[in-house]
PDB file of N, CA, C, O and CB in Angstrom:
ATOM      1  N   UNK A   1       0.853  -1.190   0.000  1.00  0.00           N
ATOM      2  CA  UNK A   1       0.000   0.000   0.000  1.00  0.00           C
ATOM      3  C   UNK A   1       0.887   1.237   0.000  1.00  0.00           C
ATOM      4  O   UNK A   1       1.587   1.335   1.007  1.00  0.00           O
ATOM      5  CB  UNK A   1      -0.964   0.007   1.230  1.00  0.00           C
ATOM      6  N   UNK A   2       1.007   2.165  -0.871  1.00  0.00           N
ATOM      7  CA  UNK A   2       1.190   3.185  -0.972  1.00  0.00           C
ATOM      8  C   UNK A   2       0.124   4.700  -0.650  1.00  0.00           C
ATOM      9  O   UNK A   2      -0.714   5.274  -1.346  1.00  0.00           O
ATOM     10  CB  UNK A   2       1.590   2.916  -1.997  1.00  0.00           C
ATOM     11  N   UNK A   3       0.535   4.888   0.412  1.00  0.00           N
ATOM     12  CA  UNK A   3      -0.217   6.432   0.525  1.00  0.00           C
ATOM     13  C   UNK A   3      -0.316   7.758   0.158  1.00  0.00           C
ATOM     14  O   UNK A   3      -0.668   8.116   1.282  1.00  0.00           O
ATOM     15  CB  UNK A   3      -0.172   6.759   1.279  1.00  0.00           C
ATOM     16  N   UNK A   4      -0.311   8.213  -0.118  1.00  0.00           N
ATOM     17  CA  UNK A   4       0.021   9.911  -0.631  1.00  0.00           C
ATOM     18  C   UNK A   4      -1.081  10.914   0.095  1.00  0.00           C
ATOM     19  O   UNK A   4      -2.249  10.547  -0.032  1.00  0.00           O
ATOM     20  CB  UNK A   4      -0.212  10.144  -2.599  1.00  0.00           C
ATOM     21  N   UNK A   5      -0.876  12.011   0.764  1.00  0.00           N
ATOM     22  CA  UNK A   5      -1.676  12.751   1.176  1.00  0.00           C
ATOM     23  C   UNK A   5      -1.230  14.255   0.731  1.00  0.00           C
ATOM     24  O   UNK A   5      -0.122  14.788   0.659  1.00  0.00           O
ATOM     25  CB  UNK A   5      -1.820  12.460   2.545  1.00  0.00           C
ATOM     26  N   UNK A   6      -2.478  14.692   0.479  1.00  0.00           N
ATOM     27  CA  UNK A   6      -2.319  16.065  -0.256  1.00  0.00           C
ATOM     28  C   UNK A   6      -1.578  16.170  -1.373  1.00  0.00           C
ATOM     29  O   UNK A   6      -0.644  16.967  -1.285  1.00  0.00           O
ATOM     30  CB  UNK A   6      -1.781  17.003   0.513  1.00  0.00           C
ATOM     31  N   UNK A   7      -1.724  15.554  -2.496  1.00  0.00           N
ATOM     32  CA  UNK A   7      -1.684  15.417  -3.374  1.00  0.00           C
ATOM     33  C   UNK A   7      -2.475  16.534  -4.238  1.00  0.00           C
ATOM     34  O   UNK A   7      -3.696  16.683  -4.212  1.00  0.00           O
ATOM     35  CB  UNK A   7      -1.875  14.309  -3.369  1.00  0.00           C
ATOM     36  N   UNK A   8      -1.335  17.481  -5.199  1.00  0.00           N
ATOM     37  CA  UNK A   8      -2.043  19.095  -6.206  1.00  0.00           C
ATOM     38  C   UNK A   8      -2.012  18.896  -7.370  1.00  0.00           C
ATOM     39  O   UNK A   8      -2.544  19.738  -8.095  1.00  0.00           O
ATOM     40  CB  UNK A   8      -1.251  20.618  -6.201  1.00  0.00           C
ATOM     41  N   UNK A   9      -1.200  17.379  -8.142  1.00  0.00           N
ATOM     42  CA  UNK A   9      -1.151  17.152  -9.587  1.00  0.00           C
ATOM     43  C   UNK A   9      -0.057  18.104 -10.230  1.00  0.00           C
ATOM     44  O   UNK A   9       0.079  18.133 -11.453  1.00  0.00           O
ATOM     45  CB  UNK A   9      -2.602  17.410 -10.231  1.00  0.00           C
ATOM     46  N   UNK A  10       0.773  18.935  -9.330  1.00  0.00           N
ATOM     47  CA  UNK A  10       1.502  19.508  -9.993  1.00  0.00           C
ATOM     48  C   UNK A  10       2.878  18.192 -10.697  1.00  0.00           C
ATOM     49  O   UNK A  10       3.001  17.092 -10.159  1.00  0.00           O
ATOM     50  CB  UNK A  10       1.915  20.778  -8.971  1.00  0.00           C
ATOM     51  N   UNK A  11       3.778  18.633 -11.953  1.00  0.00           N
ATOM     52  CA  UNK A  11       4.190  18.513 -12.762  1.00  0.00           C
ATOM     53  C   UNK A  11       5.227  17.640 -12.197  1.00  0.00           C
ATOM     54  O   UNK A  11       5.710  16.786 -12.942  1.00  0.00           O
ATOM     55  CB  UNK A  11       4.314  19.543 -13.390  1.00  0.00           C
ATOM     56  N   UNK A  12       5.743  17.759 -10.672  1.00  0.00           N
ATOM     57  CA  UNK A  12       6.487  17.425  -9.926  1.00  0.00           C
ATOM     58  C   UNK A  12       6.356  15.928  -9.610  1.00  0.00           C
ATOM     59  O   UNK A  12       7.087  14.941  -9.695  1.00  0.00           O
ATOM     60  CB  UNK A  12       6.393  18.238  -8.999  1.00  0.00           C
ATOM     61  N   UNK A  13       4.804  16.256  -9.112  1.00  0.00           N
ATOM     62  CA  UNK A  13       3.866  15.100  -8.030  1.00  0.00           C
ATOM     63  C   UNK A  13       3.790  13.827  -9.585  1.00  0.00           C
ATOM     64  O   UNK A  13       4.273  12.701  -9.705  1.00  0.00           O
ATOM     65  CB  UNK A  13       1.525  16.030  -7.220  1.00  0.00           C
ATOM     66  N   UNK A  14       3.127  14.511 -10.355  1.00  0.00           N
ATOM     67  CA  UNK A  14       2.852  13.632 -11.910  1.00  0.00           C
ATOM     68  C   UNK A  14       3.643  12.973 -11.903  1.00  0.00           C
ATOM     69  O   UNK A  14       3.472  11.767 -11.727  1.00  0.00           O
ATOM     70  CB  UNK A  14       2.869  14.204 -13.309  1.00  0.00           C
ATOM     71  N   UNK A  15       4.950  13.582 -12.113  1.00  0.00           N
ATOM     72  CA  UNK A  15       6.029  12.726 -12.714  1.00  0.00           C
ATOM     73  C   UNK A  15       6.609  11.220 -11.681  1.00  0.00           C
ATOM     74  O   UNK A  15       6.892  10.070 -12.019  1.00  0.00           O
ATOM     75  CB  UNK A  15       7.371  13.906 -12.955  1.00  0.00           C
ATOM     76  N   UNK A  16       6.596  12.073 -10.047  1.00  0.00           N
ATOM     77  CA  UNK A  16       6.774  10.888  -9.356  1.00  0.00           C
ATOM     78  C   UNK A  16       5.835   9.427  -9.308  1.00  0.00           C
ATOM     79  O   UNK A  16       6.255   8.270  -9.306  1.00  0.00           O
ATOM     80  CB  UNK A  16       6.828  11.389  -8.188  1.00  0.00           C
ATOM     81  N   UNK A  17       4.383   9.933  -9.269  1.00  0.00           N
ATOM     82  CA  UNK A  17       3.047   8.601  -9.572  1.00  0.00           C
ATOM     83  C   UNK A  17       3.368   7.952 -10.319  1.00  0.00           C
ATOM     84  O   UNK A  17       3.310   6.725 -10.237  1.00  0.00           O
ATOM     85  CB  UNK A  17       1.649   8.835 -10.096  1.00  0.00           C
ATOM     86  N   UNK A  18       3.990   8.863 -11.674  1.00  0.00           N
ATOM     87  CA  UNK A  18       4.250   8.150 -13.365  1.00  0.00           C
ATOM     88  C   UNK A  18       4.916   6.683 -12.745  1.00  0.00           C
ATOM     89  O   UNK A  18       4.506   5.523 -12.737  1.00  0.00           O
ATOM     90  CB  UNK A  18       5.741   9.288 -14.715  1.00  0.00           C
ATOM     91  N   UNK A  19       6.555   7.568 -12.072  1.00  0.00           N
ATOM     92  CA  UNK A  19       7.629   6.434 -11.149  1.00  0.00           C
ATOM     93  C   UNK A  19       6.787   5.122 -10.590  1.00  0.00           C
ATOM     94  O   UNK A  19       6.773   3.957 -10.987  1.00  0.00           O
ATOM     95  CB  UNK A  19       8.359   7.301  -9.547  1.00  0.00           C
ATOM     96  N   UNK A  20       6.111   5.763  -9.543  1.00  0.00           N
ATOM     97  CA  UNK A  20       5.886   4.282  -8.683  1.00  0.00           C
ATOM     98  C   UNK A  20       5.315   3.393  -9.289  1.00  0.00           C
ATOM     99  O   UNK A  20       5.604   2.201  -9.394  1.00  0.00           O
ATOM    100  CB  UNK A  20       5.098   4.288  -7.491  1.00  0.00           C
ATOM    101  N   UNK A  21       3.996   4.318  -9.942  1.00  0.00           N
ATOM    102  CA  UNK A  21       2.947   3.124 -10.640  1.00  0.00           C
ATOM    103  C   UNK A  21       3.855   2.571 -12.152  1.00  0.00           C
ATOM    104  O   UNK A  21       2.968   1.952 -12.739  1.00  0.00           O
ATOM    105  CB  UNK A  21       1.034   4.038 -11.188  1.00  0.00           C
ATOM    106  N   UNK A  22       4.439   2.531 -12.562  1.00  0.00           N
ATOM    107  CA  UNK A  22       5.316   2.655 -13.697  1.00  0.00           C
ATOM    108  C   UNK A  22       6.698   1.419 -13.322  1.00  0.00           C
ATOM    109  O   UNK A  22       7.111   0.634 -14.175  1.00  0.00           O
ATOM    110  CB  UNK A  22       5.857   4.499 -13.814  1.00  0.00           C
ATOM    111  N   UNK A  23       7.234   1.488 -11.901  1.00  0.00           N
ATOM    112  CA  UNK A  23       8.193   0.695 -11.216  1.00  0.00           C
ATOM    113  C   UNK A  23       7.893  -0.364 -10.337  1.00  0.00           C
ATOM    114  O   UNK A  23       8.376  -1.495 -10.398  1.00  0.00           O
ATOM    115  CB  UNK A  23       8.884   1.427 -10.572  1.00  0.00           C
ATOM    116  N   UNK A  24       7.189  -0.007  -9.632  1.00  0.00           N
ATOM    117  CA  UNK A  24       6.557  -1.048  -8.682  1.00  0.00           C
ATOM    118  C   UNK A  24       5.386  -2.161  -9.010  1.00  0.00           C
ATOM    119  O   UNK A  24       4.177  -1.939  -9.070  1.00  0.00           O
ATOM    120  CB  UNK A  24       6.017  -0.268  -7.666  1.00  0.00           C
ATOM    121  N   UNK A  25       5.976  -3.253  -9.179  1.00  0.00           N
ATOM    122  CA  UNK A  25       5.515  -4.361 -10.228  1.00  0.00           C
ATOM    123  C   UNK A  25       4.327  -5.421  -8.888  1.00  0.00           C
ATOM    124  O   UNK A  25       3.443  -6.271  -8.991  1.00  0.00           O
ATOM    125  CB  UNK A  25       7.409  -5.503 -11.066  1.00  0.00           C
ATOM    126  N   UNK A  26       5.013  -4.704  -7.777  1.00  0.00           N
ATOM    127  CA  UNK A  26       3.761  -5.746  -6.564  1.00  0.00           C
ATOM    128  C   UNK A  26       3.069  -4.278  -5.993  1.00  0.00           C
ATOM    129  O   UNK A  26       2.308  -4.110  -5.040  1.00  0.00           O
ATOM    130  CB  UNK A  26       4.808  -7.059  -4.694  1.00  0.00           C
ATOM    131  N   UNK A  27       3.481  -3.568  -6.688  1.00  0.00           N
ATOM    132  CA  UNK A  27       1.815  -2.370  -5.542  1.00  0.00           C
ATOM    133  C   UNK A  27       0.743  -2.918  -6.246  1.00  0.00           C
ATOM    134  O   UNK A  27       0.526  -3.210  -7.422  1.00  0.00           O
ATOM    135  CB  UNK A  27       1.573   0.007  -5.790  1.00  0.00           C
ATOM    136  N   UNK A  28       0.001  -2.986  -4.955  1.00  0.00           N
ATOM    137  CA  UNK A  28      -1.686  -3.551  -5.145  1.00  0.00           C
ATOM    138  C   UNK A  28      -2.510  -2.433  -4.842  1.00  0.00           C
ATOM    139  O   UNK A  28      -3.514  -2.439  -5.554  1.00  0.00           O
ATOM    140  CB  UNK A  28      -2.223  -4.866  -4.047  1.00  0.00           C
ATOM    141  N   UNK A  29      -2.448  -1.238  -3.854  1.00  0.00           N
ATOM    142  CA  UNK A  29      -3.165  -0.004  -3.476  1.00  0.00           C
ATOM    143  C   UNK A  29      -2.595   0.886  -3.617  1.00  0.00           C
ATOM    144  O   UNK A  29      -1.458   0.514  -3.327  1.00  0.00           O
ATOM    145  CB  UNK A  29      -3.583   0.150  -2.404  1.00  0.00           C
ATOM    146  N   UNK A  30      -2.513   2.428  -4.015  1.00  0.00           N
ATOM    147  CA  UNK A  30      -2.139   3.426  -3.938  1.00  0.00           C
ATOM    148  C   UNK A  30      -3.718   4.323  -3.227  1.00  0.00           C
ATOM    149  O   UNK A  30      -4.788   4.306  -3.834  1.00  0.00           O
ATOM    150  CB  UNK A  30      -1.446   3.733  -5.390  1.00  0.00           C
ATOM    151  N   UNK A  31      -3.576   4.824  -2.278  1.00  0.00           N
ATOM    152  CA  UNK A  31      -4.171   5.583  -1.832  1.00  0.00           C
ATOM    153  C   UNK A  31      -4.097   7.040  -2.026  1.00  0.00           C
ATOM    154  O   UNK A  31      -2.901   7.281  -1.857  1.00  0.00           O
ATOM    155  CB  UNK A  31      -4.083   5.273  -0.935  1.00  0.00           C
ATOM    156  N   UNK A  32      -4.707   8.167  -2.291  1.00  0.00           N
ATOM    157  CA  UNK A  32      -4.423   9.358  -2.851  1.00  0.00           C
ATOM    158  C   UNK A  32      -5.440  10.016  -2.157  1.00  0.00           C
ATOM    159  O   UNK A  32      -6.595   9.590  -2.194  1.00  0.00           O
ATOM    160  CB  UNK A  32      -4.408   9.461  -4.359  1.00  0.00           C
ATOM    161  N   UNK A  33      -5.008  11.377  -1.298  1.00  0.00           N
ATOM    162  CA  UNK A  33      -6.029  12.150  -0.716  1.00  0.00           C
ATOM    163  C   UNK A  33      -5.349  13.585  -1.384  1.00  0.00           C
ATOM    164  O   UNK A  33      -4.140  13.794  -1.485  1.00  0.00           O
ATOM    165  CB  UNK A  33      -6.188  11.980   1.136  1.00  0.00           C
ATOM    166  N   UNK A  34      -6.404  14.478  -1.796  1.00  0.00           N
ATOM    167  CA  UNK A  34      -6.465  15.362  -2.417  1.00  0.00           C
ATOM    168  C   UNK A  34      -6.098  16.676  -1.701  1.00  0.00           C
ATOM    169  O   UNK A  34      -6.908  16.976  -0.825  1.00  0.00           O
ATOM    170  CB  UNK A  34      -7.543  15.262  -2.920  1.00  0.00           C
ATOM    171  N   UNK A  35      -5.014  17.580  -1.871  1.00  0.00           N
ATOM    172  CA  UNK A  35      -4.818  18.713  -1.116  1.00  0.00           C
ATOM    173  C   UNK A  35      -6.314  20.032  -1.287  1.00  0.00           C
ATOM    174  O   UNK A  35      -6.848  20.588  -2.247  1.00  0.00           O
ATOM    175  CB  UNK A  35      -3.205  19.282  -1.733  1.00  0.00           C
ATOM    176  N   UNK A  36      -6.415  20.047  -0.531  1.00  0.00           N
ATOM    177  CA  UNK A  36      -7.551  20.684   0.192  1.00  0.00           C
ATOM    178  C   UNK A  36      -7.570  22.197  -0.954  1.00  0.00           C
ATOM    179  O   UNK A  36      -8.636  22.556  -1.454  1.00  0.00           O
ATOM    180  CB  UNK A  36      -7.122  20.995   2.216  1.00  0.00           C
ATOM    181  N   UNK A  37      -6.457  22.829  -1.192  1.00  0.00           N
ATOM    182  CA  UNK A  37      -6.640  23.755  -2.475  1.00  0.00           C
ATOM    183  C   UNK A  37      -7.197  23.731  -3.504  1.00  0.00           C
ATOM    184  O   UNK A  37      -8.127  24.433  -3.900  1.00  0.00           O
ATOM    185  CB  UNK A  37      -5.869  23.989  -2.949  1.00  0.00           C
ATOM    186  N   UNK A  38      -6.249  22.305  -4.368  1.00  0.00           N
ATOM    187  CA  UNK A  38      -7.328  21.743  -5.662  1.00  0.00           C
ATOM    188  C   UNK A  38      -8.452  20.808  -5.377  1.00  0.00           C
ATOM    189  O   UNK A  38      -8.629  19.809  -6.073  1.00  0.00           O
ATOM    190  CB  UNK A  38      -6.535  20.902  -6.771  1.00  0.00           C
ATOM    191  N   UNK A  39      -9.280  21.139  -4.279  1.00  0.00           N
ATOM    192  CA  UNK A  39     -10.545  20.092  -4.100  1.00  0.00           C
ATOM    193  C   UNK A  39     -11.511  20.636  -5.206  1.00  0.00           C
ATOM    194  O   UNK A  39     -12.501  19.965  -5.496  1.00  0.00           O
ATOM    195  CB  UNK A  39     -11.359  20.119  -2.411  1.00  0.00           C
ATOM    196  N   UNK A  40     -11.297  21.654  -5.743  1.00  0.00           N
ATOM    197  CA  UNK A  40     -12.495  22.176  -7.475  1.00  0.00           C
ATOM    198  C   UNK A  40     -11.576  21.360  -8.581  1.00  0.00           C
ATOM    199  O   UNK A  40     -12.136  20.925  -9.587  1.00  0.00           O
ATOM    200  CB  UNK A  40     -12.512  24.613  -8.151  1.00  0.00           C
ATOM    201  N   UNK A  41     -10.688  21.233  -8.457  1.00  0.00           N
ATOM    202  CA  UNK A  41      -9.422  20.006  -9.728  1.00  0.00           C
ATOM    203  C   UNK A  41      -9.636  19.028  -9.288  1.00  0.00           C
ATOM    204  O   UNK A  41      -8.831  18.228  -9.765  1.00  0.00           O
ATOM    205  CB  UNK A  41      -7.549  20.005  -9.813  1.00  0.00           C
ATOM    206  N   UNK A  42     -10.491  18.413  -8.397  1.00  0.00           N
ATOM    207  CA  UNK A  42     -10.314  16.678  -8.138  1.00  0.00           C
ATOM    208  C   UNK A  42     -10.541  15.320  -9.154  1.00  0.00           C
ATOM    209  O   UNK A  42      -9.930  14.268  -9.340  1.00  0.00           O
ATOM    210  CB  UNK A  42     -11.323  16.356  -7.071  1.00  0.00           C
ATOM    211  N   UNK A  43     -11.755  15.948  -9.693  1.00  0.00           N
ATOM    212  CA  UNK A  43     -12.127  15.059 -10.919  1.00  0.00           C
ATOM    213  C   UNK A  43     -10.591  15.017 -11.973  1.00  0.00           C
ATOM    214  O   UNK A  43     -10.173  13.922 -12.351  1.00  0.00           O
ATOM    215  CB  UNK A  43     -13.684  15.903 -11.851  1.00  0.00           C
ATOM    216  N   UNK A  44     -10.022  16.032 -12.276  1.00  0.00           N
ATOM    217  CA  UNK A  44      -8.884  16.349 -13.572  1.00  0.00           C
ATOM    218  C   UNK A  44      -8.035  15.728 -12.498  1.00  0.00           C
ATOM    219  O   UNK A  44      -7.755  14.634 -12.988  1.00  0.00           O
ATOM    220  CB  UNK A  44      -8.425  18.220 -14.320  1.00  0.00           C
ATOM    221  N   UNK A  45      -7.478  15.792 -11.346  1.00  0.00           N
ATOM    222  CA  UNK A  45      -6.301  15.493 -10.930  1.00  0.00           C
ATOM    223  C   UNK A  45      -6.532  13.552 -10.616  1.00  0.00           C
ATOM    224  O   UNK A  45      -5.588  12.761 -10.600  1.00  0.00           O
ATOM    225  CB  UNK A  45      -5.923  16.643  -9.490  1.00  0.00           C
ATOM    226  N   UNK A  46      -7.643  13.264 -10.454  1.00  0.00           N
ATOM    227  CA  UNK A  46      -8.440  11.605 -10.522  1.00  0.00           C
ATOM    228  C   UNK A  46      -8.373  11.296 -12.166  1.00  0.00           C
ATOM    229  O   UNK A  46      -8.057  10.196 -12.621  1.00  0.00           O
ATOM    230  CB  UNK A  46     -10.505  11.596  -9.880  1.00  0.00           C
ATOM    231  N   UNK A  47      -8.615  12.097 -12.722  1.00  0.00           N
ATOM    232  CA  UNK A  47      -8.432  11.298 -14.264  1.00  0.00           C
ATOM    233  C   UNK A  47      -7.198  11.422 -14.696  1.00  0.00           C
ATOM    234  O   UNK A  47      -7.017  10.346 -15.266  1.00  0.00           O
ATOM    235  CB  UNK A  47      -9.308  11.841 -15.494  1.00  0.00           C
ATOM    236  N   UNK A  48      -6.190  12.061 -14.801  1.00  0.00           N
ATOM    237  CA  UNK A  48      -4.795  12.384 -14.246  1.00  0.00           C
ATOM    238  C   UNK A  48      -4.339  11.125 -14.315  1.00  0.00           C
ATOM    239  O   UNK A  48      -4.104  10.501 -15.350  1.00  0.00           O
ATOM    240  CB  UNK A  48      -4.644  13.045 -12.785  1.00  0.00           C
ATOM    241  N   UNK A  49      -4.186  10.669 -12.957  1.00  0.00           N
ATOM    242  CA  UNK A  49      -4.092   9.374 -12.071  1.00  0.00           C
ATOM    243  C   UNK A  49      -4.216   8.300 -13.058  1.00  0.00           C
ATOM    244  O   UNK A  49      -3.368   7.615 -13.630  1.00  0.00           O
ATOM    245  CB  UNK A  49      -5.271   9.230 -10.881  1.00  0.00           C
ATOM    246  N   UNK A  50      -5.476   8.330 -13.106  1.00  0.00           N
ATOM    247  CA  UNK A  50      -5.952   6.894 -13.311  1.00  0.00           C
ATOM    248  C   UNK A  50      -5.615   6.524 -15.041  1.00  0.00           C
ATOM    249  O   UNK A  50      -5.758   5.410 -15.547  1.00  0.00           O
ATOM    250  CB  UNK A  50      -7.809   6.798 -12.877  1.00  0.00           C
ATOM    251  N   UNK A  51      -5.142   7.769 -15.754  1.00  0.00           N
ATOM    252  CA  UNK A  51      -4.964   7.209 -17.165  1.00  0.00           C
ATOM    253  C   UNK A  51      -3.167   6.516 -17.063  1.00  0.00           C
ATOM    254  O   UNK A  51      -2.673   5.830 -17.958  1.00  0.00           O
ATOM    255  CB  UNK A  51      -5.232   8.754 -18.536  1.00  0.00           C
ATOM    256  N   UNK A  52      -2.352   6.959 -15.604  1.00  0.00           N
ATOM    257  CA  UNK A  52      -1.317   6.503 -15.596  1.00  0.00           C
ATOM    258  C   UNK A  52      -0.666   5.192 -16.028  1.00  0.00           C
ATOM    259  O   UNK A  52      -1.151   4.254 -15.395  1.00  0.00           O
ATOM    260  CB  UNK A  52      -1.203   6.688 -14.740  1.00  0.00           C
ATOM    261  N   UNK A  53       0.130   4.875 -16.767  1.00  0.00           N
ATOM    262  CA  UNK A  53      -0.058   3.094 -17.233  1.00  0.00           C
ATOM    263  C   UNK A  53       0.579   2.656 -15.831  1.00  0.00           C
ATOM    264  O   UNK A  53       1.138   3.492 -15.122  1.00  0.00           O
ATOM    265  CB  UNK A  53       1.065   2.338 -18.965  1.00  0.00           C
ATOM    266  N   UNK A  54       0.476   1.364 -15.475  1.00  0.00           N
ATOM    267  CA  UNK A  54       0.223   0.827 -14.271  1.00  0.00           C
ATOM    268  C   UNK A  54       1.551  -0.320 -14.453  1.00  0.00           C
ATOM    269  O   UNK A  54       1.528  -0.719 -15.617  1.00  0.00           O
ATOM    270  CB  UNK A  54      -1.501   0.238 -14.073  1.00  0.00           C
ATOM    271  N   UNK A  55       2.584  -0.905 -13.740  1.00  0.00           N
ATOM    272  CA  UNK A  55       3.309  -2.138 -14.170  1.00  0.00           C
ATOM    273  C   UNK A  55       2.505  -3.275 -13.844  1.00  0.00           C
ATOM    274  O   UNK A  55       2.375  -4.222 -14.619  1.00  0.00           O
ATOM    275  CB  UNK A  55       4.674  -2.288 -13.532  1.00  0.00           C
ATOM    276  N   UNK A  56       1.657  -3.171 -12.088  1.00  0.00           N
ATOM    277  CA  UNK A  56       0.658  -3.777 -11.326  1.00  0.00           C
ATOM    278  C   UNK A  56      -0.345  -4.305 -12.157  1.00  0.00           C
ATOM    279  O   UNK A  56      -0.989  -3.389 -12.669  1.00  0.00           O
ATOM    280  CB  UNK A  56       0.106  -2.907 -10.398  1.00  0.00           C
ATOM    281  N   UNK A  57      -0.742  -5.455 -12.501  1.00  0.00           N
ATOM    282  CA  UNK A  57      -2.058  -5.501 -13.510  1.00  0.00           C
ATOM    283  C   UNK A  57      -2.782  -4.708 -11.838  1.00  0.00           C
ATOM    284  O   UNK A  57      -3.334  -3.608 -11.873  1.00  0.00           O
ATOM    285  CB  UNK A  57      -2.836  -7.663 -14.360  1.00  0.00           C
ATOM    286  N   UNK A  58      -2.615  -5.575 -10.417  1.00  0.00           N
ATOM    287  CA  UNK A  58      -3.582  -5.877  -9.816  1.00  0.00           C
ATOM    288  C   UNK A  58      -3.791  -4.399  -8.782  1.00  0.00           C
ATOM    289  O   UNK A  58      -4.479  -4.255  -7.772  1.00  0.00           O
ATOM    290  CB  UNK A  58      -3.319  -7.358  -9.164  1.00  0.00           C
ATOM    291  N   UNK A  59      -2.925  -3.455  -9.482  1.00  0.00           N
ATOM    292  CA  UNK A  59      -3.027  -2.263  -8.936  1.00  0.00           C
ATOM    293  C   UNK A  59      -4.428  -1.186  -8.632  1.00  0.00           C
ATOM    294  O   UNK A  59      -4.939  -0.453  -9.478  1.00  0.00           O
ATOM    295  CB  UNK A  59      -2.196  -1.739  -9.699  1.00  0.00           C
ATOM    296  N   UNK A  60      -4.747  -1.294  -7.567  1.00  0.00           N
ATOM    297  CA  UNK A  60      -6.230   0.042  -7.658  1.00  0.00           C
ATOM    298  C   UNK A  60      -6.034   1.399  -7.004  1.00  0.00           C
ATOM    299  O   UNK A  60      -5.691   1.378  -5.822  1.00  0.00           O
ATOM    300  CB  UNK A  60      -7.758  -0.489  -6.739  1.00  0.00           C
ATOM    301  N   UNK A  61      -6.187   2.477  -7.545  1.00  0.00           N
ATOM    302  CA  UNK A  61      -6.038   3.556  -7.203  1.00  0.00           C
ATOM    303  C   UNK A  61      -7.321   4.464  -6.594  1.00  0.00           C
ATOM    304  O   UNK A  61      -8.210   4.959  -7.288  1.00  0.00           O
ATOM    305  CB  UNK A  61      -5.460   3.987  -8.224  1.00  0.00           C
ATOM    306  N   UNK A  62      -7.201   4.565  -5.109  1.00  0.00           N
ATOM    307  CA  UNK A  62      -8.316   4.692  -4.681  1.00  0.00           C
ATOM    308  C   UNK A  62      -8.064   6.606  -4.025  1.00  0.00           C
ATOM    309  O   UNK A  62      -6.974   7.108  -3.751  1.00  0.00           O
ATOM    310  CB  UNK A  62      -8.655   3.240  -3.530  1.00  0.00           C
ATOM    311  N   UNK A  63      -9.581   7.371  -3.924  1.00  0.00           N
ATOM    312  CA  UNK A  63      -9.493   8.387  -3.826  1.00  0.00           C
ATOM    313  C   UNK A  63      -9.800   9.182  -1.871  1.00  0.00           C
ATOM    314  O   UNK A  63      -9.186   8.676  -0.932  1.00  0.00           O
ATOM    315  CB  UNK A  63     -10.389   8.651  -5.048  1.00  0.00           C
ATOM    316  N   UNK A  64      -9.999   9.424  -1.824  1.00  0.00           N
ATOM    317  CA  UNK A  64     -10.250   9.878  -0.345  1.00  0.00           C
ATOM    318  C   UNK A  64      -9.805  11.307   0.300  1.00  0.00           C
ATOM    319  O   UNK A  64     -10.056  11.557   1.479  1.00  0.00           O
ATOM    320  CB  UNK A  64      -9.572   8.886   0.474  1.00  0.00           C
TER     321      UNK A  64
END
């Protein structure tokens, strides 16, 4: 399980998700809670996310 909290989608944050979900061939959860600024970007910063290619088939990316 991977956590992330406060998470803004900036260019920075992108590139690292790209990393994990991209490297880590046994993550099964990534958890992602949304920084309280872009809570009006949540949907764009969730579709963001989720178009990321995954190495995990069994990977789920959950929001909170």
């Amino acid at each position: 399980v991977l956590e992330i909290s406060e998470y803004g989608g900036s260019f920075l944050e992108l590139k690292q998700m790209r990393h994990f979900l991209g490297k880590l061939k046994c993550l099964e959860t990534v958890k992602v809670g949304v920084d309280a600024d872009n809570e009006n970007n949540s949907e764009f910063l969730r579709a963001n996310l989720l178009a990321l290619p995954r190495l995990s088939s069994k990977c789920n990316i959950q929001f909170g």
